[in-house]
Coordinates of N, CA and C in Angstrom, one line a residue:
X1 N 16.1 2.7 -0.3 CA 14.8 3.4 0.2 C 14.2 4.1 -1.0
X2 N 13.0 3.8 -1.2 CA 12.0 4.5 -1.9 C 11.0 5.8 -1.8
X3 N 11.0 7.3 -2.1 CA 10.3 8.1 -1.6 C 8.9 7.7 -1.5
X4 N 8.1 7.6 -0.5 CA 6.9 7.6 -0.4 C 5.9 8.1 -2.0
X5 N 6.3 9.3 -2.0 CA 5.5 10.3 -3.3 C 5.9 9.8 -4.6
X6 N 7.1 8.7 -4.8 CA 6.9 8.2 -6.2 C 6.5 6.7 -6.0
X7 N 5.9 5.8 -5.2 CA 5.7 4.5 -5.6 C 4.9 4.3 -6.0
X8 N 4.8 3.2 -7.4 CA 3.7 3.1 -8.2 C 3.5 1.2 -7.5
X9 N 2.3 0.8 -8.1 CA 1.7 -0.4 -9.1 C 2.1 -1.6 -7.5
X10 N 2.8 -2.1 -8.2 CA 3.4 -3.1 -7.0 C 4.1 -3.0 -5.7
X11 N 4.8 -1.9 -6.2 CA 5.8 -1.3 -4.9 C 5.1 -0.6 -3.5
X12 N 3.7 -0.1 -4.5 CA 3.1 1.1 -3.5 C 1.9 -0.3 -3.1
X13 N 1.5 -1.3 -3.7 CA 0.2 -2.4 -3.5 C 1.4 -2.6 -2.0
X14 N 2.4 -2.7 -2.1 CA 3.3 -4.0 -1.0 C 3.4 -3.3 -0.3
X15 N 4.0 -2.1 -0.2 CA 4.0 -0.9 0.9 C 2.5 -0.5 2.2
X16 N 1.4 -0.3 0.9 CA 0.1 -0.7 2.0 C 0.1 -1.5 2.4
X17 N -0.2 -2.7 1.9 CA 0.0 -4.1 2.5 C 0.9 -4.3 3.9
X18 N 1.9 -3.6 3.6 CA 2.3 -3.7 5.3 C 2.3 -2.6 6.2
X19 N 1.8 -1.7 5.5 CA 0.9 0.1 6.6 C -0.2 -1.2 7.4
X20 N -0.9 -2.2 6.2 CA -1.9 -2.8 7.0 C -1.8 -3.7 7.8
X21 N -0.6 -4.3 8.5 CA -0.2 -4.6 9.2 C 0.3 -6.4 8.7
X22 N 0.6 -6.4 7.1 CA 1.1 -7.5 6.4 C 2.2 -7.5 7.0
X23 N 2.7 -8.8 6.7 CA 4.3 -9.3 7.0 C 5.1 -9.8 5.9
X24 N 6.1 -9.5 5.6 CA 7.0 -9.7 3.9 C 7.7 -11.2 4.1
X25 N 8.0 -11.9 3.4 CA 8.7 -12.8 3.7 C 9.3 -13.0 2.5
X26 N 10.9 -12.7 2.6 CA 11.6 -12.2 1.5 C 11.8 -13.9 0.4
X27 N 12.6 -13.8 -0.5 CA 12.7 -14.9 -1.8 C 13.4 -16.0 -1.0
X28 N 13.2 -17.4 -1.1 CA 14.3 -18.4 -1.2 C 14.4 -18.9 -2.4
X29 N 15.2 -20.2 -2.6 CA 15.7 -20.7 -3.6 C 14.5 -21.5 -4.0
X30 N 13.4 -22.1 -3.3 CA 12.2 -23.2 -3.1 C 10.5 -21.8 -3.9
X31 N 10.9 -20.5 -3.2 CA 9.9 -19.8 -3.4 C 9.8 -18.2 -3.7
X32 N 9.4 -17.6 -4.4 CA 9.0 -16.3 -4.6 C 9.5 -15.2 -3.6
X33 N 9.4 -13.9 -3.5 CA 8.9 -13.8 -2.0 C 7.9 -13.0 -1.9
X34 N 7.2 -12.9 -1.2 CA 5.9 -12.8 -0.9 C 5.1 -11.6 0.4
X35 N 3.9 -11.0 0.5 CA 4.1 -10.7 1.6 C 2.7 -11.0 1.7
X36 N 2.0 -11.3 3.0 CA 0.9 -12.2 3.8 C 0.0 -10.9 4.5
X37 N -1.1 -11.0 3.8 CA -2.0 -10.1 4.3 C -3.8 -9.9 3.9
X38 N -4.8 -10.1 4.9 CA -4.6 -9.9 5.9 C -4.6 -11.0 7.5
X39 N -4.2 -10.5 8.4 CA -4.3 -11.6 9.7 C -5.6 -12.4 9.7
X40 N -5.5 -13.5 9.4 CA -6.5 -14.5 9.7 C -6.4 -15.6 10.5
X41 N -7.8 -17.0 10.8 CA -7.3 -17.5 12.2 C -6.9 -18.8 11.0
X42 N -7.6 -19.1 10.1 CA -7.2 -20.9 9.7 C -5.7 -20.9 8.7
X43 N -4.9 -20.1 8.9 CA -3.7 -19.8 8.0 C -2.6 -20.2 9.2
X44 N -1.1 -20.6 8.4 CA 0.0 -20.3 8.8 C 0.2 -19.5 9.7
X45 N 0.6 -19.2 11.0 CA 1.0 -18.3 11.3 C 0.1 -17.1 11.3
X46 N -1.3 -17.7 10.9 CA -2.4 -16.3 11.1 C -2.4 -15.0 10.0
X47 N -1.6 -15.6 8.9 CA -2.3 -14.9 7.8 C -2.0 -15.8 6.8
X48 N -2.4 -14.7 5.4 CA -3.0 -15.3 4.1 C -2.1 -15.0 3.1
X49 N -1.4 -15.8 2.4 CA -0.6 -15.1 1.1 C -1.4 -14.3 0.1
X50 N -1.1 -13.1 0.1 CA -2.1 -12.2 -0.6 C -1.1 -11.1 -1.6
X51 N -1.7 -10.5 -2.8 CA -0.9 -9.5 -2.9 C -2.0 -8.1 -3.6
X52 N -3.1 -7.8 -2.8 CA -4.1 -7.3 -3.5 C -3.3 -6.1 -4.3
X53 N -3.8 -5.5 -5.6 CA -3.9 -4.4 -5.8 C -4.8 -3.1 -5.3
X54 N -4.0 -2.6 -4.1 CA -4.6 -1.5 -3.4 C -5.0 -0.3 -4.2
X55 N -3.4 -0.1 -4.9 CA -3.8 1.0 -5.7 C -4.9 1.2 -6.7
X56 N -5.1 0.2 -7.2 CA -6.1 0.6 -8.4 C -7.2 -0.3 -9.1
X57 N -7.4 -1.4 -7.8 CA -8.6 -2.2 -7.9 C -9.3 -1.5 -6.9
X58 N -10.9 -1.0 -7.4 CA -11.9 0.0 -6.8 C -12.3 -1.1 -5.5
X59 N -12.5 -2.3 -6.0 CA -13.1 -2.9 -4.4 C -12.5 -2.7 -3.2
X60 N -11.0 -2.2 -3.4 CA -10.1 -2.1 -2.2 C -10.3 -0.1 -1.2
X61 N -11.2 0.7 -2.5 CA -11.7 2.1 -1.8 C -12.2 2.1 -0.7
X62 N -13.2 1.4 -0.3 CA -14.0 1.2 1.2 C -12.9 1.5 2.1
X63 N -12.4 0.0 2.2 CA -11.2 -0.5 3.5 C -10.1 0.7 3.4
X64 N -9.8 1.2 1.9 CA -8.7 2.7 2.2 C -9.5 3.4 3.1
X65 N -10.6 4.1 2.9 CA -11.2 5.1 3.2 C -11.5 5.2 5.0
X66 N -11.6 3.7 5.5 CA -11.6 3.3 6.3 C -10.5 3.5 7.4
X67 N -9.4 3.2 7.1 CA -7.6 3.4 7.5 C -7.7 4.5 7.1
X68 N -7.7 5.2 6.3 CA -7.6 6.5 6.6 C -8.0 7.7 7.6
X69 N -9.0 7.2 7.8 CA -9.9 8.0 8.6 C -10.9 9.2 8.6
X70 N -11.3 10.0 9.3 CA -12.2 11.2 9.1 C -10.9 12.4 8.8
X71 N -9.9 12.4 9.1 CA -8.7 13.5 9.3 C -8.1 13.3 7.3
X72 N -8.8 12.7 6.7 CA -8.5 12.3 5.4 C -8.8 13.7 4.3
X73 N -7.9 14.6 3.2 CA -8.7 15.5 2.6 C -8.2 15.4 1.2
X74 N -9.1 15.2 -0.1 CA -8.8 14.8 -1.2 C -9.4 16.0 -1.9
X75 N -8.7 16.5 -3.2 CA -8.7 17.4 -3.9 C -8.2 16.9 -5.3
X76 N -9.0 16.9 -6.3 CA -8.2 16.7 -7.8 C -8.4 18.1 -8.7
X77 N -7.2 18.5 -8.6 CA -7.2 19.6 -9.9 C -5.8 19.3 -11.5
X78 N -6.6 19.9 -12.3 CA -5.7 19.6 -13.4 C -5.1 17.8 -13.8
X79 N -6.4 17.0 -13.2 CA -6.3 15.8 -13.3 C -5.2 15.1 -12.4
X80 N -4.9 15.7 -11.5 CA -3.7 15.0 -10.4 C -4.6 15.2 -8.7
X81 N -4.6 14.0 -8.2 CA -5.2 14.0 -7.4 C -4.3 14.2 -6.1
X82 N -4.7 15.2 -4.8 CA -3.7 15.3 -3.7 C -5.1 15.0 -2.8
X83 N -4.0 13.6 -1.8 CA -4.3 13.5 -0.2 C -3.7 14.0 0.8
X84 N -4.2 14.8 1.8 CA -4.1 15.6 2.8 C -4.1 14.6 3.9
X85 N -3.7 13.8 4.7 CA -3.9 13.0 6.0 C -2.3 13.3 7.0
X86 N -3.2 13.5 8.2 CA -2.7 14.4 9.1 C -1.4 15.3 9.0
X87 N -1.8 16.1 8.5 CA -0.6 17.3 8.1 C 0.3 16.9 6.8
X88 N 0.3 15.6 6.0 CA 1.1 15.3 5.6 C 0.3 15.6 3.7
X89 N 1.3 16.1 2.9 CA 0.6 16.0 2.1 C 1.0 15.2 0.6
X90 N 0.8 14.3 0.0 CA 0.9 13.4 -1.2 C 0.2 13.5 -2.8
X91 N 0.5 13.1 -3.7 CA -0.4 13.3 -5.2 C -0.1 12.0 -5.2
X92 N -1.1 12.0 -6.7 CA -1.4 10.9 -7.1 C -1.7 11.0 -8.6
X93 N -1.7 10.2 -9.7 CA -2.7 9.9 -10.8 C -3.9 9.5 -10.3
X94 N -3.9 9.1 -9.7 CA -5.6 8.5 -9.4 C -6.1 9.0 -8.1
X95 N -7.5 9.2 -7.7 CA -7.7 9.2 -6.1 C -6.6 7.6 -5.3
X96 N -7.2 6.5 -6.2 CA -6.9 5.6 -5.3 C -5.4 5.5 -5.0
X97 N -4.1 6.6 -6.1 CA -3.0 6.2 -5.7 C -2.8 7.1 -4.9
X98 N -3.4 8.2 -4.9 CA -3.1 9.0 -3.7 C -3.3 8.6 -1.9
X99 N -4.5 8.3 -2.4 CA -4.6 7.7 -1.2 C -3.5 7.2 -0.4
X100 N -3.4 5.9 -0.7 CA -2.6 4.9 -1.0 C -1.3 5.2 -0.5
X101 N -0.7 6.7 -1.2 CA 0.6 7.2 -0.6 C 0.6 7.8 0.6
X102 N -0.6 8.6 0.7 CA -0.9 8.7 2.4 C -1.2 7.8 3.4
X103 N -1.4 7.1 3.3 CA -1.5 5.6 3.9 C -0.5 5.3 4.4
X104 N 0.2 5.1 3.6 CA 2.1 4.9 3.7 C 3.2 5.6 4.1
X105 N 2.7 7.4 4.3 CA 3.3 8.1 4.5 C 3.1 8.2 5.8
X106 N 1.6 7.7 6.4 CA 1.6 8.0 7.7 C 1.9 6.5 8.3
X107 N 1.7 5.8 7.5 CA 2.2 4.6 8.8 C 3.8 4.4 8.5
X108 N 4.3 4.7 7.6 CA 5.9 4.0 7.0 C 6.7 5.3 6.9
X109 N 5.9 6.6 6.7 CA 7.6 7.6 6.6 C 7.5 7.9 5.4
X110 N 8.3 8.6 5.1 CA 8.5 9.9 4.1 C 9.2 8.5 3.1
X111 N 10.1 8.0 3.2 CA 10.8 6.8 2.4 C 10.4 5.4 2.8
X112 N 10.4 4.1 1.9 CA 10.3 3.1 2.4 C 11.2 2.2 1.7
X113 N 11.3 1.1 2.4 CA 12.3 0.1 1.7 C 11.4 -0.8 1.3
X114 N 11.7 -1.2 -0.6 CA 10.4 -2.0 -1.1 C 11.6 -3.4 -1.7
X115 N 11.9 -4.4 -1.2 CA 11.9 -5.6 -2.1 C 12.5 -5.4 -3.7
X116 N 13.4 -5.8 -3.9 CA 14.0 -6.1 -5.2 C 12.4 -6.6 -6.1
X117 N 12.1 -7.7 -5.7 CA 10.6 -8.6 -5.9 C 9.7 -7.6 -6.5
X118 N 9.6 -6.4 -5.7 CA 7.9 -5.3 -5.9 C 9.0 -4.2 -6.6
X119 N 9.8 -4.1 -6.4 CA 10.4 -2.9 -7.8 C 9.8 -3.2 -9.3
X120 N 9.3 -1.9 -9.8 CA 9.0 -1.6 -11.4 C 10.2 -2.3 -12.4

């Protein structure tokens, strides 16, 4: 298990990805492993092999801001940014990684279990 407040880059991209209601589908010997996101109708099983960078591709700020909700509160001082969502509170290097941890902290918990695969 991984603390919420330290995942970076891939671990923390895969972690949202299944706050967003992705599904992981661990390595075989044939393929990678992967996790599918988001639910669509002309795919497999109704989703998409995807692995967006949440954290720190800007096109993905909207849809955070979105999931997050109005109960969302961001503050950057001394160049570290902290999100506030519902009682819970996270930093970041960036707005977008902050976010990102609150996201995950409120749908997944204070720790998450991340894939050998999305480890640094």
């Amino acid at each position: 298990m991984t603390s919420t407040n330290t995942l970076t880059r891939r671990a923390l991209d895969f972690a949202v990805g299944i706050s967003l209601n992705g599904v992981y589908s661990p390595s075989a010997d044939t393929r990678p492993a992967a996790w599918f996101w988001p639910k669509t109708a002309g795919t497999l099983f109704g989703y998409t092999r995807k692995c967006f960078e949440f954290s720190s591709d800007p096109e993905h700020l909207a849809l955070l801001l979105k999931v997050a909700g109005d109960n969302l509160g961001l503050v950057r001082r001394q160049g570290v940014w902290t999100a506030e969502l519902q009682g819970n509170t996270v930093s970041g290097d960036s707005l977008q990684e902050a976010l990102c941890r609150a996201i995950v902290l409120r749908e997944l918990g204070p720790s998450v279990e991340v894939p050998d695969e999305y480890q640094e």
